[in-house]
Structures are given as C-alpha cells and as structure tokens.
Amino acid sequence: MKILVPTDFSENADNALAFAVAYAHQQCSSITLIFSYFAVYDFAAEAVRMAQTIENNAKSELKRIKEKIGDAVDIDFKIIQGTVSTAIFTTANNGDYDLIIMGTQGASGIKKNLIGSNTATVIKESAIPVIAVPFCSSFESIKNIKVAVDLKNEKEGIFKKLITLTETWNLPYKIIHVENKPDFNKNIIFKGLEAYLNENFPDSEFSFEKLQEVNTDKGLENYIKNKSDSLLVMFSKDRGFLDFIFKHSHSAKMVYHTHIPLLVIK
C-alpha cells in the first residue's frame, strides 16, 4: 500500500504524519511526503530565486523529518510548485497511491492557506480514500470504527475497501444509520447488510445501530460528539454525498473541524 501525506510543516501536519507513520507501520506500507508551494512575483528572476530558496528550505526540512522517522517506515518526499490540491491530485494520479492522510487544520499566519480548507477540497475531488486527522487525535487513541451508511445503492466493493484499509487494526466496527422516520424497506436493507458483513468478513466484529433524528447530519454529529476514541467512516458513492457535505453546515463542520479522524471512501 502507498500512502500520500501532504505537509506544510505545521504542528497539525506533523500530527497527521505521525498518524500516517503508525498506520503505515501496521500495514507495511510506504509513505510519500509532499510539500507544495505557490509563489507569484512581478519579475521572473525574483520568482526563480524565491522558488529556489523555498525548495532548498523545504528539502532540508523534509530530510530532517525523514531522518527523524528513521527505519520505522519506507518514506520518500516530493516538492511541487503549485496549489496543495493540484499537487496532491497530480502526485496521486501518477503514482498509483491507495490512500491520502492529511490534517484538518493548518498553521496560522503565512501557512494558514496550505493545510485545512484544502482538506475539504481533497475529500471532495479525490478518487482515492482520504483520512482527515484533527490535531487532537492520534492513531493509538482509536479503539473502534464507526461506519455511517445511508442504505442507498450500497456497493459491495466499498465495504471491501473499508476492510482492506482497516482490518489490520483489529478493532470492532459499528455500522450506524441515521433515519428521519421509520422505513420498512431500509430496515430490510439494514438486516441484509448485517448478514452480508457477518458472512463475508467472519474475522471482523460488527455491531449495528439505527438512530432516529429529523436532521440526519445533525444526528450523526451528535452521535460522534463524545466518541473521541473512534474513527468515523463515510462512503462517497456519488456526487449526492459531496453536495450534501458542502451544502449543509453540520456536515461541513465534520470535514473542517471534526474532533475524531474521518475516513472517506469512494
């Protein structure tokens, strides 16, 4: 497995990298650490000098990080001139990566536009799974996995991706569905999903819970409020999910400021 980790050298990015290193060690995966920058100046000569300075400083910092990590995981790094999201997508598309791990909030001041708001863009546009890691979270703090399902056009492949990405954690899964009113057909689908998961992944532990809330995204937000030891998983099967996130404040809050790690799988 190959993991892509963007950084702006902020504490939040360092925390996401620590999460990625622990995950990669467990999965026997490799990490590519990527730093991107975008500088615009009036004079070409000035732009060239500034770009060289930025790249030299970034290279020194990336080498320091690599030395600090040591032999814990196989790690390399790339420096790309361009926006964060463009650098991530270009690298991911050209490198056959399996997962992106990044922080949810960036540094203040000059670095504030690098990591943070870009996380939502990456989640929205990325063709591969993304784990968004808030500053207060660590890999070791995760004790269970909460999987939110909408029970609309569930695909077998998306559950296989979930297990592939998380089975080495050996943690229990709780499959949750938030509904605004009782629905007989969804009850049947939920039961079928329970049978499918237990039959096809017998080595994994599953439990199932339905929540009733008029506002479904608010219900999910309330549910995870006190679940600081959890990883939240959401499936993005179509544009409807993405439109839902970016049109509703509560879901957007989960992307930007979630207090627990969020794994989005497509």
CSV table of C-alpha atoms in Angstrom, one decimal:
chain,number,residue,atom,x,y,z
A,1,MET,CA,0.0,0.0,0.0
A,2,LYS,CA,1.2,3.5,-0.9
A,3,ILE,CA,0.2,6.5,1.2
A,4,LEU,CA,0.4,10.1,0.3
A,5,VAL,CA,0.8,12.7,3.1
A,6,PRO,CA,0.9,16.4,2.3
A,7,THR,CA,2.6,18.7,4.8
A,8,ASP,CA,3.1,22.4,5.4
A,9,PHE,CA,5.4,21.7,8.4
A,10,SER,CA,2.8,22.9,10.8
A,11,GLU,CA,2.0,21.0,14.1
A,12,ASN,CA,-1.2,19.8,12.6
A,13,ALA,CA,0.5,18.4,9.6
A,14,ASP,CA,3.2,16.8,11.8
A,15,ASN,CA,0.4,15.2,13.8
A,16,ALA,CA,-1.2,13.8,10.6
A,17,LEU,CA,2.2,12.4,9.6
A,18,ALA,CA,2.6,10.7,13.0
A,19,PHE,CA,-0.8,9.1,12.4
A,20,ALA,CA,0.3,8.0,8.9
A,21,VAL,CA,3.6,6.6,10.1
A,22,ALA,CA,1.8,4.5,12.8
A,23,TYR,CA,-0.8,3.3,10.2
A,24,ALA,CA,1.9,2.6,7.6
A,25,HIS,CA,4.0,0.6,10.1
A,26,GLN,CA,1.0,-1.6,10.8
A,27,GLN,CA,0.1,-2.0,7.2
A,28,CYS,CA,3.7,-2.5,6.0
A,29,SER,CA,3.1,0.5,3.7
A,30,SER,CA,5.2,3.2,2.2
A,31,ILE,CA,4.7,7.0,2.6
A,32,THR,CA,5.4,9.8,0.2
A,33,LEU,CA,5.6,13.2,2.0
A,34,ILE,CA,4.6,16.0,-0.3
A,35,PHE,CA,5.3,19.7,0.1
A,36,SER,CA,3.8,22.2,-2.4
A,37,TYR,CA,4.2,26.0,-2.7
A,38,PHE,CA,2.9,28.7,-5.0
A,39,ALA,CA,4.7,32.0,-5.3
A,40,VAL,CA,3.9,34.8,-7.7
A,41,TYR,CA,6.2,37.8,-8.3
A,42,ASP,CA,6.4,40.6,-10.7
A,43,PHE,CA,9.9,39.7,-12.0
A,44,ALA,CA,10.9,36.3,-13.4
A,45,ALA,CA,14.4,36.5,-11.9
A,46,GLU,CA,12.9,37.2,-8.5
A,47,ALA,CA,10.5,34.3,-8.8
A,48,VAL,CA,13.3,31.9,-9.7
A,49,ARG,CA,15.4,33.0,-6.7
A,50,MET,CA,12.4,32.8,-4.4
A,51,ALA,CA,11.4,29.3,-5.7
A,52,GLN,CA,14.9,28.1,-5.2
A,53,THR,CA,15.0,29.4,-1.6
A,54,ILE,CA,11.7,27.8,-0.8
A,55,GLU,CA,12.7,24.4,-2.3
A,56,ASN,CA,16.1,24.4,-0.5
A,57,ASN,CA,14.4,25.1,2.8
A,58,ALA,CA,11.7,22.5,2.2
A,59,LYS,CA,14.2,19.9,1.1
A,60,SER,CA,16.2,20.4,4.3
A,61,GLU,CA,13.1,20.2,6.4
A,62,LEU,CA,11.9,17.0,4.6
A,63,LYS,CA,15.2,15.4,5.0
A,64,ARG,CA,15.1,16.2,8.7
A,65,ILE,CA,11.7,14.6,9.0
A,66,LYS,CA,12.8,11.5,7.1
A,67,GLU,CA,15.9,11.1,9.4
A,68,LYS,CA,13.7,11.5,12.5
A,69,ILE,CA,11.3,8.8,11.3
A,70,GLY,CA,14.2,6.6,10.5
A,71,ASP,CA,13.5,3.0,9.6
A,72,ALA,CA,10.0,2.9,11.1
A,73,VAL,CA,8.5,3.0,7.5
A,74,ASP,CA,9.8,3.4,4.0
A,75,ILE,CA,9.4,7.1,3.2
A,76,ASP,CA,10.3,9.5,0.4
A,77,PHE,CA,9.3,13.0,-0.4
A,78,LYS,CA,8.4,15.3,-3.3
A,79,ILE,CA,8.5,19.1,-3.7
A,80,ILE,CA,6.0,20.5,-6.2
A,81,GLN,CA,5.3,24.1,-7.3
A,82,GLY,CA,1.6,24.6,-7.4
A,83,THR,CA,-1.5,24.6,-5.2
A,84,VAL,CA,-1.9,22.0,-2.5
A,85,SER,CA,-4.8,20.2,-4.1
A,86,THR,CA,-3.3,20.2,-7.6
A,87,ALA,CA,0.0,18.8,-6.2
A,88,ILE,CA,-1.9,16.1,-4.4
A,89,PHE,CA,-4.0,15.1,-7.3
A,90,THR,CA,-1.1,15.1,-9.8
A,91,THR,CA,1.0,13.0,-7.5
A,92,ALA,CA,-1.8,10.6,-6.6
A,93,ASN,CA,-2.8,10.1,-10.2
A,94,ASN,CA,0.7,9.5,-11.4
A,95,GLY,CA,1.9,7.3,-8.5
A,96,ASP,CA,-0.8,4.7,-8.0
A,97,TYR,CA,-1.5,5.6,-4.4
A,98,ASP,CA,-4.0,3.9,-2.2
A,99,LEU,CA,-4.7,6.5,0.5
A,100,ILE,CA,-4.2,10.1,1.4
A,101,ILE,CA,-3.7,11.1,5.0
A,102,MET,CA,-3.8,14.8,5.9
A,103,GLY,CA,-4.6,17.2,8.8
A,104,THR,CA,-7.9,19.1,9.1
A,105,GLN,CA,-6.4,22.4,10.2
A,106,GLY,CA,-3.3,24.2,9.2
A,107,ALA,CA,-0.9,26.7,10.8
A,108,SER,CA,-1.7,30.3,11.3
A,109,GLY,CA,-0.2,33.2,9.5
A,110,ILE,CA,1.7,32.6,6.3
A,111,LYS,CA,0.9,28.9,6.3
A,112,LYS,CA,-2.8,29.2,7.0
A,113,ASN,CA,-3.9,28.5,3.4
A,114,LEU,CA,-1.9,25.3,2.9
A,115,ILE,CA,-3.5,22.6,5.0
A,116,GLY,CA,-7.0,23.0,6.4
A,117,SER,CA,-9.5,24.3,3.8
A,118,ASN,CA,-7.6,22.2,1.3
A,119,THR,CA,-8.6,19.0,3.2
A,120,ALA,CA,-12.3,19.6,2.2
A,121,THR,CA,-11.3,20.1,-1.4
A,122,VAL,CA,-9.2,16.9,-1.5
A,123,ILE,CA,-12.1,14.9,0.1
A,124,LYS,CA,-14.5,16.3,-2.5
A,125,GLU,CA,-12.3,15.7,-5.5
A,126,SER,CA,-10.0,12.8,-4.7
A,127,ALA,CA,-10.7,9.5,-6.4
A,128,ILE,CA,-8.9,7.5,-3.6
A,129,PRO,CA,-9.8,7.3,0.1
A,130,VAL,CA,-8.8,10.1,2.4
A,131,ILE,CA,-8.2,10.1,6.2
A,132,ALA,CA,-8.6,13.6,7.7
A,133,VAL,CA,-6.8,13.8,11.0
A,134,PRO,CA,-7.7,16.5,13.6
A,135,PHE,CA,-4.9,17.9,15.7
A,136,CYS,CA,-6.3,16.3,18.9
A,137,SER,CA,-6.3,12.8,17.5
A,138,SER,CA,-3.7,10.0,17.4
A,139,PHE,CA,-3.6,6.6,15.7
A,140,GLU,CA,-3.2,4.9,19.1
A,141,SER,CA,-6.3,6.6,20.5
A,142,ILE,CA,-8.6,4.8,18.1
A,143,LYS,CA,-10.4,1.9,19.8
A,144,ASN,CA,-13.4,1.3,17.4
A,145,ILE,CA,-14.6,2.2,14.0
A,146,LYS,CA,-18.0,3.9,13.3
A,147,VAL,CA,-19.3,3.4,9.8
A,148,ALA,CA,-22.2,5.7,8.7
A,149,VAL,CA,-24.3,4.2,5.9
A,150,ASP,CA,-27.2,5.8,4.1
A,151,LEU,CA,-28.6,2.5,2.8
A,152,LYS,CA,-29.0,3.8,-0.8
A,153,ASN,CA,-27.4,1.8,-3.6
A,154,GLU,CA,-24.8,0.3,-1.3
A,155,LYS,CA,-22.0,-1.3,-3.3
A,156,GLU,CA,-20.1,-4.5,-2.3
A,157,GLY,CA,-16.8,-3.0,-3.4
A,158,ILE,CA,-16.9,-0.1,-1.0
A,159,PHE,CA,-17.2,-2.4,2.0
A,160,LYS,CA,-14.3,-4.5,0.7
A,161,LYS,CA,-12.2,-1.2,0.5
A,162,LEU,CA,-13.2,-0.5,4.1
A,163,ILE,CA,-12.0,-3.9,5.4
A,164,THR,CA,-8.8,-3.7,3.3
A,165,LEU,CA,-7.9,-0.3,4.8
A,166,THR,CA,-8.8,-1.1,8.4
A,167,GLU,CA,-8.7,-4.8,9.1
A,168,THR,CA,-5.1,-4.8,10.5
A,169,TRP,CA,-6.3,-2.5,13.3
A,170,ASN,CA,-8.3,-5.5,14.7
A,171,LEU,CA,-10.9,-3.1,16.0
A,172,PRO,CA,-14.7,-3.6,16.3
A,173,TYR,CA,-16.9,-2.0,13.7
A,174,LYS,CA,-20.3,-0.3,14.5
A,175,ILE,CA,-22.5,0.2,11.4
A,176,ILE,CA,-24.8,3.2,12.0
A,177,HIS,CA,-27.7,4.6,10.1
A,178,VAL,CA,-29.5,7.8,10.8
A,179,GLU,CA,-33.1,8.0,9.7
A,180,ASN,CA,-35.6,10.8,10.0
A,181,LYS,CA,-38.5,8.4,10.2
A,182,PRO,CA,-39.1,4.6,10.3
A,183,ASP,CA,-38.7,3.0,6.9
A,184,PHE,CA,-39.6,-0.7,6.4
A,185,ASN,CA,-37.6,-1.1,3.2
A,186,LYS,CA,-34.4,0.3,4.8
A,187,ASN,CA,-35.0,-2.0,7.8
A,188,ILE,CA,-34.8,-4.9,5.4
A,189,ILE,CA,-31.7,-3.5,3.7
A,190,PHE,CA,-30.1,-2.9,7.1
A,191,LYS,CA,-30.7,-6.6,8.0
A,192,GLY,CA,-29.4,-7.7,4.7
A,193,LEU,CA,-26.2,-5.7,5.2
A,194,GLU,CA,-25.8,-7.2,8.6
A,195,ALA,CA,-26.0,-10.7,7.2
A,196,TYR,CA,-23.6,-9.9,4.3
A,197,LEU,CA,-20.9,-8.4,6.6
A,198,ASN,CA,-21.0,-11.2,9.1
A,199,GLU,CA,-20.9,-13.9,6.4
A,200,ASN,CA,-18.2,-12.4,4.2
A,201,PHE,CA,-15.9,-11.0,6.9
A,202,PRO,CA,-16.2,-13.5,9.8
A,203,ASP,CA,-12.9,-12.5,11.3
A,204,SER,CA,-14.2,-9.0,11.9
A,205,GLU,CA,-16.5,-7.9,14.7
A,206,PHE,CA,-19.7,-6.0,13.7
A,207,SER,CA,-22.5,-4.4,15.6
A,208,PHE,CA,-25.4,-2.4,14.2
A,209,GLU,CA,-27.3,0.6,15.4
A,210,LYS,CA,-30.1,2.8,14.0
A,211,LEU,CA,-30.6,6.4,15.1
A,212,GLN,CA,-33.7,8.5,14.6
A,213,GLU,CA,-33.2,12.2,14.0
A,214,VAL,CA,-35.2,14.7,11.9
A,215,ASN,CA,-31.9,16.2,10.7
A,216,THR,CA,-29.7,13.3,9.7
A,217,ASP,CA,-26.3,15.1,9.6
A,218,LYS,CA,-27.1,16.7,12.9
A,219,GLY,CA,-27.9,13.3,14.3
A,220,LEU,CA,-24.6,11.9,13.1
A,221,GLU,CA,-22.7,14.9,14.6
A,222,ASN,CA,-24.4,14.5,18.0
A,223,TYR,CA,-23.7,10.7,17.9
A,224,ILE,CA,-19.9,11.2,17.5
A,225,LYS,CA,-19.7,14.1,19.9
A,226,ASN,CA,-18.5,12.0,22.7
A,227,LYS,CA,-16.7,9.3,20.7
A,228,SER,CA,-13.2,10.6,20.9
A,229,ASP,CA,-11.8,7.1,20.7
A,230,SER,CA,-13.4,6.4,17.3
A,231,LEU,CA,-12.7,6.6,13.6
A,232,LEU,CA,-15.7,7.8,11.6
A,233,VAL,CA,-16.1,6.3,8.1
A,234,MET,CA,-18.3,7.8,5.5
A,235,PHE,CA,-18.9,6.5,2.0
A,236,SER,CA,-19.0,8.7,-1.0
A,237,LYS,CA,-20.7,6.7,-3.8
A,238,ASP,CA,-21.9,9.6,-5.9
A,239,ARG,CA,-22.0,13.4,-6.2
A,240,GLY,CA,-25.0,13.5,-3.9
A,241,PHE,CA,-22.9,12.8,-0.9
A,242,LEU,CA,-20.5,15.6,-1.8
A,243,ASP,CA,-23.3,18.0,-2.5
A,244,PHE,CA,-24.7,17.1,0.9
A,245,ILE,CA,-21.4,17.8,2.7
A,246,PHE,CA,-20.9,21.2,1.1
A,247,LYS,CA,-24.5,22.4,1.3
A,248,HIS,CA,-25.0,21.6,5.0
A,249,SER,CA,-23.2,23.4,7.7
A,250,HIS,CA,-23.1,20.4,10.1
A,251,SER,CA,-21.5,18.0,7.7
A,252,ALA,CA,-19.1,20.7,6.6
A,253,LYS,CA,-18.1,21.1,10.2
A,254,MET,CA,-17.3,17.4,10.4
A,255,VAL,CA,-14.9,17.8,7.4
A,256,TYR,CA,-13.2,21.0,8.6
A,257,HIS,CA,-13.3,20.7,12.4
A,258,THR,CA,-14.1,17.0,13.2
A,259,HIS,CA,-12.6,16.1,16.6
A,260,ILE,CA,-12.1,12.5,15.5
A,261,PRO,CA,-10.4,11.1,12.4
A,262,LEU,CA,-12.6,10.9,9.3
A,263,LEU,CA,-12.1,8.3,6.6
A,264,VAL,CA,-13.9,8.9,3.4
A,265,ILE,CA,-14.1,6.1,0.9
A,266,LYS,CA,-15.3,6.2,-2.7
